Amino acid sequence: MLDSLLHLWLDPNARWILLGCSLLGLSSGVLGSFAYLRKQSLMGDALSHAALPGVCVAFMITGSKSIFFFLIGAAAAGLLATLSIGWITRYSKIKQDSALGIVLSVFFGVGIVLLTQIQHSSSGNQSGLDKFLFGQAASMVNSDVITMAIISFLLVGICTLFFKEFKLLSFDPGYARGLGFPVGILDHFMMFLIVVAVVVGIQAVGVVLMAALLITPAVAARYWTERLGLMVILSGLFGAFSGFVGTYLSTMGSNLPTGPLSVLAATVLFVISLFFAPKRGLVIKLIRQSSMKQKIQKDTEAESYVKAKGVSQVE
Amino acid sequence: MNDLWIILTAALVAAACSLVGCFLVLRKMAMIGDAISHSVLPGIVIAFLISGSRGSIFMLIGAAVIGLITVFLIQLFQQSGVQSDASIGVVFTAMFSIGVVLVSLYTRQIDLDLDCVLYGEIAYVPWNTIEVGGVSIGPKAVWAVGFALLLSSVVIGLFYKQFKLCSFDPALAAAVGIPVLLFHYLLMGLVSITTVASFESVGAILVVGMLIVPAATAYLLTEKLSVMIVLSVTVGVISSIAGYFVAYLLDASIAGCMISVAGVMFVIAFLLSPTNGLIIRKIRQKRGLSGVIPESV
């Protein structure tokens, strides 16, 4: 135990991976809180599934496992996915949730067809592509981690720069349009940032679970505050903590995948928030309820006492 | 013969999923189907660990319970103020993570392969057979999914009116005395059972796709629930049969090809539906315009 602890701190590669995953959690937590407020939490889920065919096509064209090409492929697929969801909801009677489900499963299905095509073709170099897609931080090489760290850092920076615009967009897009903000462009820009976060994160936590890093920290953070600024910071910190803990446990040599551990760490934070957050937590609600009950009981007791006394006094 | 078993399994999965999928699409709960189909994973693993066997009935019960717990948690969080889509996302990713961790912890004890669970290797279905008195009576998957399909058909057939009213007008249903919540959980139970029966042999992706895509395709083609169910099952079965042959031609993932074919059928309905299609709408718009202009002139 202590050995592996020490080993982790002494091994520069492991330290990089820890840093990278924490930064990834930070950036997806920050982006996720905007997505949550805009009621687009499951968009992350759809986008992360939709990235699969994009990544496969990028690999088929370039033949290299470079995160840069994957990013381009996934961004293109993500764009196509968001456009398809928009088309389906606008031009038919199908509602958004079904549209999300259709796009998510069809894109993923196509992606898996492409993936098996790649695996069956004899173009060497493809081993590890599935590791890439289903997430194992421990198998990343140094350059991947550095790319991940830099991009995550950039994402957080961009969110800080555009905080005011994103805030307005999240709460009142109509008002933002009235003020002359290019709402459509900002909308696509934010979606693009989410796609970037998803693609960067796939390698660490996998396609299926990347959505959780966007949703769970944001939901947990929402329990603690009513202010957007604070919520974004908290959500980022929760995300960073989850990424750190997940990676830490998985690199300790238990051979457990990083993604699920990070998601479970985030879930623990969510459950803690659910119970213990001030104002909105379940515990405080229960306490408030029971104290209210006691108060009502006391009041009625006192009332009946006064009544009884009053009546006797009158007599 | 093996091809036939695979196609039969896939067609049964498609029929079972698209039957319950209709109600999910109508009730705007498509993503709950997605959530249930991911969160039954820990149910399957736990049932394995407790029973030590791939006993189907035990697993079906376990998964139905987990499915209902998922739905219950989603509603609980929603009531405590979390947005509905976010609470779906939180619950199913957490459940799925627990499942994946359990699989990787006990992967040596049980022969559940993670890739298999995700994509589902339907190609192995014919080799996992049930034997009665030493005689093989066909693949286990066929029996499990067939049972789920039978169960859903019987339950939905018996309570068709109630399910219909609950989907279209829950307030009216409650007003005429139908226990709406009971039917909600009954439907969720059916979704869980269907999901778990299909899950192990065909994987999460095929289940999610077959729950939503054929039902949505059928929804574009008709206004009547009974017609929608028939169309949805037909679309599901056609895409599983055609998907198999596409997979055979391309030498690619069978489940993936089935979903892709279902996707193609959805796109065709989206463009060409005689009542709701994009093209007929455009034509109608133009006619409408050309009809209006002379009148106003």
XYZ file of C-alpha atoms in Angstrom:
612
model
C 0.000 0.000 0.000
C 2.614 2.508 1.116
C 4.931 1.246 -1.585
C 2.433 1.871 -4.295
C 1.664 5.256 -2.795
C 5.303 6.244 -2.904
C 5.739 4.730 -6.308
C 2.905 6.840 -7.600
C 4.474 10.065 -6.417
C 7.931 9.132 -7.599
C 6.896 7.916 -11.012
C 6.748 11.008 -13.239
C 4.433 9.315 -15.729
C 1.885 8.514 -13.018
C 2.106 12.070 -11.727
C 1.386 13.404 -15.193
C -1.596 11.107 -15.567
C -2.965 12.249 -12.215
C -2.534 15.873 -13.181
C -4.071 15.312 -16.608
C -7.146 13.513 -15.294
C -7.690 16.111 -12.591
C -7.539 18.886 -15.180
C -9.918 16.915 -17.379
C -12.349 16.610 -14.462
C -11.963 20.331 -13.784
C -12.769 21.366 -17.345
C -15.673 18.964 -17.811
C -17.109 20.001 -14.454
C -16.977 23.653 -15.512
C -18.544 22.984 -18.925
C -21.059 20.581 -17.428
C -22.526 23.224 -15.151
C -23.449 25.345 -18.175
C -24.903 22.292 -19.899
C -26.918 21.488 -16.772
C -28.406 24.964 -16.544
C -29.303 24.869 -20.226
C -31.124 21.543 -19.678
C -28.716 19.794 -22.011
C -27.189 17.326 -19.586
C -27.828 14.335 -21.815
C -26.304 16.135 -24.770
C -22.926 15.113 -23.350
C -24.083 11.504 -23.406
C -25.228 11.788 -27.024
C -22.076 13.605 -28.087
C -19.756 11.123 -26.438
C -21.475 8.230 -28.207
C -21.525 10.161 -31.465
C -17.779 10.749 -31.244
C -17.138 7.051 -31.865
C -17.707 6.976 -35.652
C -15.792 10.258 -35.987
C -12.782 8.829 -34.204
C -12.969 5.646 -36.303
C -13.161 7.553 -39.585
C -10.266 9.757 -38.503
C -8.230 6.651 -37.755
C -9.200 5.034 -41.065
C -8.137 8.105 -43.043
C -4.939 9.010 -41.247
C -3.946 5.610 -39.886
C -2.498 7.201 -36.769
C -3.661 7.296 -33.180
C -3.032 10.970 -32.754
C -5.360 12.793 -30.429
C -5.331 15.773 -32.783
C -6.866 13.881 -35.725
C -9.311 12.143 -33.401
C -10.389 15.544 -32.176
C -11.142 16.713 -35.708
C -13.071 13.537 -36.542
C -15.044 13.610 -33.315
C -15.801 17.296 -33.621
C -17.171 16.733 -37.124
C -19.286 13.787 -35.927
C -20.443 15.781 -32.891
C -21.495 18.646 -35.123
C -23.397 16.269 -37.385
C -25.053 14.732 -34.311
C -26.201 18.082 -32.888
C -27.467 19.122 -36.321
C -29.363 15.828 -36.689
C -30.985 16.238 -33.286
C -32.012 19.744 -34.311
C -33.409 18.584 -37.655
C -35.365 15.716 -36.132
C -37.004 17.879 -33.482
C -37.683 20.764 -35.869
C -39.003 18.870 -38.882
C -40.993 16.059 -37.249
C -43.252 15.437 -34.301
C -40.517 13.516 -32.516
C -39.546 15.053 -29.207
C -36.052 15.906 -28.089
C -35.527 12.894 -25.839
C -36.356 10.414 -28.598
C -34.205 12.393 -31.027
C -31.301 12.185 -28.574
C -31.824 8.447 -28.192
C -32.001 7.857 -31.940
C -28.858 9.843 -32.697
C -26.996 8.322 -29.767
C -27.714 4.717 -30.670
C -27.478 4.996 -34.452
C -24.187 6.897 -34.364
C -22.811 4.420 -31.852
C -24.019 1.514 -33.966
C -22.315 2.923 -37.058
C -19.207 3.538 -34.968
C -19.115 -0.075 -33.875
C -19.488 -1.259 -37.463
C -16.500 0.914 -38.376
C -14.574 -0.302 -35.346
C -15.033 -3.946 -36.294
C -14.045 -3.076 -39.852
C -10.825 -1.568 -38.531
C -10.169 -4.580 -36.335
C -10.751 -6.975 -39.208
C -8.603 -5.050 -41.655
C -4.931 -5.903 -41.545
C -3.568 -2.390 -41.170
C -1.404 -3.110 -38.089
C -1.040 -0.299 -35.572
C -4.710 -0.574 -34.614
C -4.166 -2.481 -31.415
C -5.156 -0.341 -28.490
C -7.814 1.591 -30.348
C -10.477 -0.091 -28.237
C -8.468 0.677 -25.101
C -8.546 4.241 -26.300
C -12.296 4.240 -26.790
C -13.272 2.503 -23.594
C -10.878 4.368 -21.410
C -7.868 3.369 -19.416
C -5.829 6.275 -18.146
C -2.984 3.993 -17.094
C -2.362 3.014 -20.708
C -1.850 6.566 -21.910
C 1.596 7.702 -22.969
C 3.176 10.905 -21.822
C 2.420 12.932 -24.928
C -1.284 12.033 -24.695
C -1.394 13.216 -21.125
C 0.332 16.474 -21.949
C -2.113 17.113 -24.808
C -5.007 16.329 -22.481
C -3.688 18.646 -19.785
C -3.080 21.510 -22.190
C -6.494 21.238 -23.850
C -8.294 20.984 -20.493
C -6.409 24.021 -19.298
C -7.423 25.908 -22.446
C -11.076 24.908 -21.981
C -11.129 26.306 -18.461
C -9.435 29.467 -19.708
C -11.991 29.960 -22.474
C -14.856 29.457 -20.015
C -13.353 32.105 -17.757
C -13.007 34.537 -20.648
C -16.544 33.971 -21.907
C -18.111 33.627 -18.459
C -20.432 36.609 -18.846
C -21.690 35.527 -22.272
C -22.216 31.909 -21.196
C -24.014 33.048 -18.058
C -26.459 35.127 -20.055
C -26.919 32.328 -22.561
C -27.697 29.844 -19.784
C -30.285 31.942 -18.004
C -31.971 34.054 -20.632
C -31.069 33.409 -24.277
C -33.911 35.668 -25.420
C -32.551 38.604 -23.443
C -29.055 37.833 -24.722
C -30.359 37.992 -28.275
C -32.044 41.292 -27.475
C -28.749 42.702 -26.216
C -27.209 41.822 -29.564
C -25.164 38.770 -28.569
C -24.676 36.277 -31.429
C -26.669 33.631 -29.576
C -26.542 31.039 -32.365
C -22.781 31.249 -32.669
C -22.289 31.177 -28.899
C -24.566 28.145 -28.742
C -22.522 26.230 -31.293
C -19.314 27.426 -29.697
C -20.335 25.996 -26.335
C -21.391 22.734 -27.959
C -18.000 22.621 -29.664
C -16.247 23.082 -26.316
C -18.257 20.175 -24.899
C -17.292 18.030 -27.890
C -13.630 18.887 -27.294
C -13.920 17.972 -23.603
C -15.612 14.699 -24.513
C -12.982 13.707 -27.052
C -10.119 14.589 -24.764
C -11.743 12.660 -21.958
C -12.607 9.519 -23.912
C -9.135 8.090 -23.545
C -9.200 8.470 -19.784
C -12.746 7.442 -18.888
C -14.267 5.939 -22.025
C -17.126 6.797 -24.334
C -19.989 5.593 -22.188
C -18.945 7.279 -18.980
C -17.646 10.606 -20.252
C -21.200 11.908 -19.928
C -21.063 11.393 -16.173
C -18.075 13.702 -15.779
C -20.156 16.421 -17.410
C -23.366 15.817 -15.455
C -22.653 14.539 -11.975
C -20.304 17.238 -10.625
C -22.647 19.941 -11.920
C -25.698 18.382 -10.258
C -23.757 17.995 -7.019
C -22.554 21.611 -7.162
C -26.079 22.879 -7.786
C -27.075 21.630 -4.332
C -24.699 23.989 -2.583
C -25.321 27.355 -4.153
C -27.696 29.619 -5.989
C -24.919 31.605 -7.676
C -23.614 30.570 -11.078
C -20.032 31.672 -10.445
C -19.761 29.640 -7.283
C -21.522 26.691 -8.909
C -19.055 26.627 -11.811
C -16.089 26.727 -9.443
C -17.535 24.036 -7.169
C -18.456 21.840 -10.116
C -14.931 22.195 -11.497
C -13.440 21.279 -8.124
C -15.761 18.283 -7.773
C -14.778 17.161 -11.260
C -11.082 17.573 -10.541
C -11.450 15.607 -7.299
C -13.286 12.804 -9.108
C -10.683 12.599 -11.854
C -7.901 12.569 -9.283
C -9.431 9.898 -7.049
C -10.461 7.704 -9.974
C -7.029 7.777 -11.540
C -5.318 7.359 -8.211
C -7.262 4.208 -7.355
C -6.856 2.707 -10.798
C -3.115 3.313 -11.050
C -2.593 1.802 -7.609
C -2.418 -1.459 -9.457
C -5.828 -2.917 -8.731
C -6.316 -3.055 -12.500
C -9.726 -1.434 -12.271
C -10.701 0.854 -15.133
C -10.287 4.590 -14.494
C -13.629 5.747 -15.868
C -16.013 3.921 -13.560
C -13.886 4.782 -10.521
C -13.918 8.490 -11.409
C -17.660 8.354 -11.980
C -18.206 6.615 -8.652
C -16.078 9.243 -6.910
C -18.293 11.905 -8.463
C -21.376 9.950 -7.408
C -20.154 9.866 -3.805
C -19.818 13.659 -3.914
C -23.324 13.859 -5.341
C -24.774 11.675 -2.579
C -23.001 13.754 0.081
C -24.449 16.910 -1.484
C -27.873 15.340 -1.717
C -27.902 14.679 2.012
C -25.833 17.383 3.600
C -26.002 20.493 1.450
C -27.206 23.525 3.388
C -30.695 24.719 2.388
C -31.390 22.062 -0.262
C -29.997 18.889 1.364
C -32.290 16.123 2.564
C -31.021 16.226 6.159
C -31.684 19.925 6.600
C -35.090 19.474 4.979
C -35.974 16.696 7.424
C -34.774 18.756 10.372
C -36.783 21.716 9.161
C -39.842 19.531 8.692
C -39.652 17.991 12.139
C -39.006 21.322 13.832
C -41.966 22.723 11.926
C -44.076 19.809 13.134
C -42.924 20.387 16.706
C -43.716 24.044 16.409
C -47.178 23.328 15.071
C -47.721 20.779 17.827
C -46.595 23.265 20.491
C -48.772 25.965 18.995
C -51.844 23.759 18.956
C -51.126 22.569 22.488
C -50.722 26.123 23.687
C -53.809 27.157 21.825
C -55.945 24.445 23.327
C -54.508 25.278 26.748
C -55.348 28.936 26.316
C -58.768 28.029 25.011
C -59.453 25.755 27.923
C -58.229 28.377 30.351
C -60.025 31.167 28.571
C -63.239 29.282 28.672
C -62.862 28.521 32.365
C -61.966 32.151 33.107
C -65.067 33.384 31.355
C -67.139 31.036 33.351
C -28.713 -23.461 -38.684
C -26.553 -21.155 -36.597
C -27.417 -18.231 -38.848
C -31.051 -19.021 -38.310
C -30.676 -19.020 -34.518
C -28.876 -15.667 -34.633
C -31.522 -14.114 -36.856
C -34.304 -15.554 -34.693
C -32.720 -14.163 -31.514
C -32.227 -10.757 -33.088
C -35.758 -10.676 -34.435
C -37.154 -11.609 -31.014
C -35.040 -8.907 -29.339
C -36.197 -6.373 -31.902
C -39.847 -7.341 -31.474
C -39.719 -7.291 -27.676
C -37.860 -3.989 -27.513
C -39.907 -2.176 -30.124
C -43.135 -3.262 -28.435
C -42.344 -1.580 -25.121
C -40.367 1.143 -26.930
C -43.583 2.544 -28.417
C -44.840 3.481 -24.969
C -41.487 4.998 -24.007
C -41.412 7.189 -27.114
C -45.036 8.273 -26.615
C -44.493 9.105 -22.964
C -41.299 11.086 -23.731
C -39.305 8.583 -21.713
C -36.933 7.381 -24.412
C -33.911 8.265 -22.351
C -35.272 6.309 -19.384
C -35.113 3.268 -21.659
C -31.485 4.130 -22.304
C -30.886 4.519 -18.578
C -32.535 1.216 -17.646
C -30.652 -0.679 -20.295
C -27.346 0.578 -18.911
C -28.188 0.204 -15.267
C -29.292 -3.428 -15.388
C -25.615 -4.339 -15.761
C -24.936 -4.458 -12.001
C -28.179 -6.407 -11.618
C -26.906 -9.066 -14.000
C -23.511 -9.277 -12.312
C -24.953 -9.416 -8.806
C -27.413 -12.110 -9.868
C -24.459 -14.070 -11.258
C -22.514 -13.702 -8.059
C -25.365 -14.702 -5.787
C -26.785 -17.554 -7.808
C -23.472 -18.690 -9.233
C -25.192 -19.632 -12.435
C -26.636 -18.111 -15.528
C -30.091 -19.067 -14.315
C -32.366 -16.910 -16.424
C -35.342 -16.516 -14.124
C -33.181 -15.396 -11.246
C -31.422 -12.873 -13.434
C -34.657 -11.564 -14.848
C -36.000 -10.921 -11.363
C -32.751 -9.302 -10.218
C -32.643 -7.042 -13.226
C -36.301 -6.092 -12.999
C -35.684 -5.061 -9.391
C -32.603 -3.014 -10.356
C -34.554 -1.436 -13.199
C -37.319 -0.381 -10.844
C -34.779 0.952 -8.348
C -33.261 3.030 -11.165
C -36.636 4.489 -12.084
C -37.403 5.120 -8.424
C -34.076 6.921 -7.855
C -34.560 9.042 -10.959
C -37.979 10.133 -9.701
C -36.660 10.719 -6.196
C -33.918 13.062 -7.399
C -36.324 14.795 -9.726
C -38.630 15.473 -6.810
C -35.763 16.849 -4.763
C -35.206 19.482 -7.440
C -32.785 17.984 -9.952
C -33.723 18.455 -13.624
C -35.159 15.293 -15.110
C -32.497 14.698 -17.768
C -29.700 15.358 -15.309
C -31.138 12.945 -12.767
C -31.365 10.269 -15.470
C -27.733 10.940 -16.356
C -26.499 10.790 -12.774
C -28.316 7.576 -11.915
C -27.548 5.474 -14.944
C -23.870 6.404 -15.195
C -23.401 5.580 -11.527
C -25.181 2.228 -11.906
C -23.243 1.418 -15.035
C -19.969 2.242 -13.289
C -20.826 -0.087 -10.434
C -21.546 -2.761 -13.019
C -18.272 -2.247 -14.868
C -16.284 -2.273 -11.619
C -18.008 -5.496 -10.548
C -17.304 -7.078 -13.929
C -13.631 -6.177 -13.778
C -13.367 -7.337 -10.154
C -14.945 -10.717 -10.738
C -14.067 -11.172 -14.356
C -12.165 -14.353 -13.579
C -15.031 -15.992 -11.716
C -17.688 -15.350 -14.327
C -17.399 -15.420 -18.054
C -18.788 -11.973 -18.707
C -16.616 -10.074 -21.096
C -16.798 -6.279 -20.899
C -16.646 -5.789 -24.658
C -19.322 -8.415 -24.972
C -21.582 -6.574 -22.592
C -21.112 -3.297 -24.426
C -21.417 -4.375 -28.017
C -22.922 -7.757 -27.367
C -21.563 -10.606 -29.397
C -24.742 -11.993 -30.810
C -22.616 -14.308 -32.959
C -22.024 -16.538 -29.909
C -25.727 -17.052 -29.225
C -26.079 -20.489 -30.897
C -23.397 -22.045 -28.684
C -25.001 -21.144 -25.397
C -27.816 -23.654 -25.399
C -30.245 -25.057 -22.865
C -30.378 -28.802 -22.435
C -33.373 -30.695 -21.141
C -32.687 -34.312 -20.307
C -29.504 -34.248 -22.376
C -31.230 -32.935 -25.476
C -30.470 -29.417 -26.617
C -33.622 -27.364 -27.047
C -32.042 -24.321 -28.628
C -30.081 -21.291 -27.498
C -30.747 -19.863 -24.064
C -31.120 -16.376 -25.507
C -34.036 -17.455 -27.694
C -35.891 -18.783 -24.669
C -35.111 -15.786 -22.459
C -36.048 -13.173 -25.042
C -39.020 -15.210 -26.207
C -40.273 -15.312 -22.629
C -39.823 -11.555 -22.247
C -41.683 -10.933 -25.502
C -44.499 -13.236 -24.444
C -44.754 -11.575 -21.042
C -44.862 -8.045 -22.502
C -47.418 -9.050 -25.126
C -49.670 -10.654 -22.537
C -49.453 -7.786 -20.042
C -49.863 -5.076 -22.673
C -52.623 -7.080 -24.371
C -54.541 -7.465 -21.113
C -54.212 -3.832 -20.045
C -54.048 -2.252 -23.482
C -56.689 0.387 -22.737
C -55.080 1.399 -19.474
C -51.614 1.646 -21.010
C -52.994 3.653 -23.898
C -54.793 6.153 -21.706
C -51.801 6.491 -19.361
C -49.548 7.290 -22.328
C -51.771 9.863 -23.965
C -53.503 11.529 -21.059
C -52.239 10.568 -17.606
C -54.425 13.183 -15.940
C -57.579 11.759 -17.489
C -56.411 8.239 -16.658
C -56.012 9.225 -13.018
C -59.409 10.923 -13.078
C -61.205 7.799 -14.289
C -59.547 5.793 -11.539
C -56.687 4.031 -13.289
C -53.736 3.587 -10.903
C -51.307 5.548 -13.101
C -48.280 5.009 -10.898
C -48.859 1.259 -10.842
C -48.945 1.144 -14.637
C -45.861 3.339 -14.781
C -43.930 0.846 -12.703
C -45.473 -2.087 -14.561
C -44.200 -0.646 -17.842
C -40.789 0.017 -16.309
C -40.722 -3.560 -15.053
C -41.460 -4.828 -18.554
C -38.718 -2.591 -19.980
C -36.244 -3.949 -17.416
C -37.142 -7.559 -18.090
C -36.967 -7.071 -21.849
C -33.668 -5.270 -21.472
C -31.999 -7.856 -19.330
C -33.240 -10.751 -21.407
C -31.721 -9.118 -24.475
C -28.728 -7.484 -22.850
C -26.529 -10.453 -22.211
C -26.758 -11.845 -25.695
C -26.887 -8.713 -27.791
C -25.356 -5.965 -25.644
C -26.435 -2.568 -24.437
C -26.256 -0.779 -27.761
C -28.627 -3.008 -29.659
C -31.119 -2.827 -26.804
C -31.095 0.973 -26.623
C -31.345 1.297 -30.373
C -34.155 -1.204 -30.690
C -36.102 0.401 -27.832
C -36.119 3.811 -29.464
C -35.408 3.783 -33.212
C -38.152 1.461 -34.574
C -40.767 3.027 -32.289
C -39.811 6.523 -33.438
C -39.905 5.379 -37.072
C -43.396 3.970 -36.570
C -44.474 7.139 -34.784
C -43.692 9.085 -37.953
C -45.901 6.820 -40.045
C -49.160 6.701 -38.113
C -51.408 8.388 -35.590
C -52.941 5.211 -34.173
C -51.306 3.394 -31.261
C -52.245 -0.121 -32.421
C -50.877 0.550 -35.922
C -47.793 2.126 -34.398
C -47.055 -0.998 -32.359
C -47.429 -3.284 -35.385
C -45.276 -1.005 -37.559
C -42.658 -0.642 -34.845
C -42.313 -4.395 -34.397
C -42.169 -4.826 -38.185
C -39.448 -2.203 -38.558
C -37.508 -3.819 -35.713
C -37.710 -7.289 -37.206
C -36.832 -6.096 -40.727
C -33.811 -4.180 -39.464
C -32.560 -7.181 -37.524
C -32.868 -9.516 -40.522
C -31.458 -7.019 -43.037
C -28.786 -6.016 -40.527
C -27.629 -9.582 -40.267
C -27.072 -9.835 -44.007
C -25.310 -6.473 -44.130
C -23.039 -7.663 -41.342
C -22.396 -10.856 -43.262
C -21.488 -8.920 -46.408
C -19.252 -6.400 -44.636
C -17.853 -8.849 -42.090
C -18.698 -6.340 -39.354
C -20.399 -6.246 -35.954
C -23.873 -7.778 -36.243
C -25.457 -5.621 -33.536
C -23.913 -2.489 -35.040
C -25.230 -3.320 -38.509
C -28.731 -3.954 -37.186
C -28.800 -0.539 -35.536
C -27.398 1.088 -38.650
C -30.145 -0.460 -40.780
C -32.746 0.712 -38.261
C -31.192 4.168 -38.539
C -31.479 4.082 -42.327
C -35.134 3.089 -42.039
C -35.717 5.982 -39.662
C -34.140 8.421 -42.123
C -36.336 7.060 -44.926
C -39.463 7.520 -42.791
C -38.272 10.960 -41.728
C -37.944 12.046 -45.351
C -40.701 10.089 -47.061
C -43.493 9.479 -44.552
C -46.773 10.104 -46.407
C -48.228 12.089 -43.513
C -45.280 13.500 -41.601
C -42.324 13.274 -43.963
C -40.040 16.205 -44.559
C -40.657 16.078 -48.315
C -44.450 15.961 -48.114
C -44.326 18.861 -45.670
C -42.215 20.920 -48.045
C -44.563 20.131 -50.934
C -47.554 21.043 -48.825
C -45.872 24.290 -47.794
C -45.260 25.212 -51.418
C -48.782 24.251 -52.461
C -50.116 26.138 -49.507
C -48.202 29.201 -50.596
C -49.153 28.890 -54.263
C -52.724 28.312 -53.154
C -52.708 31.430 -51.024
C -51.163 33.868 -53.456
C -53.800 33.788 -56.233
C -56.534 34.125 -53.666
C -54.992 37.194 -52.123
C -54.388 38.635 -55.537
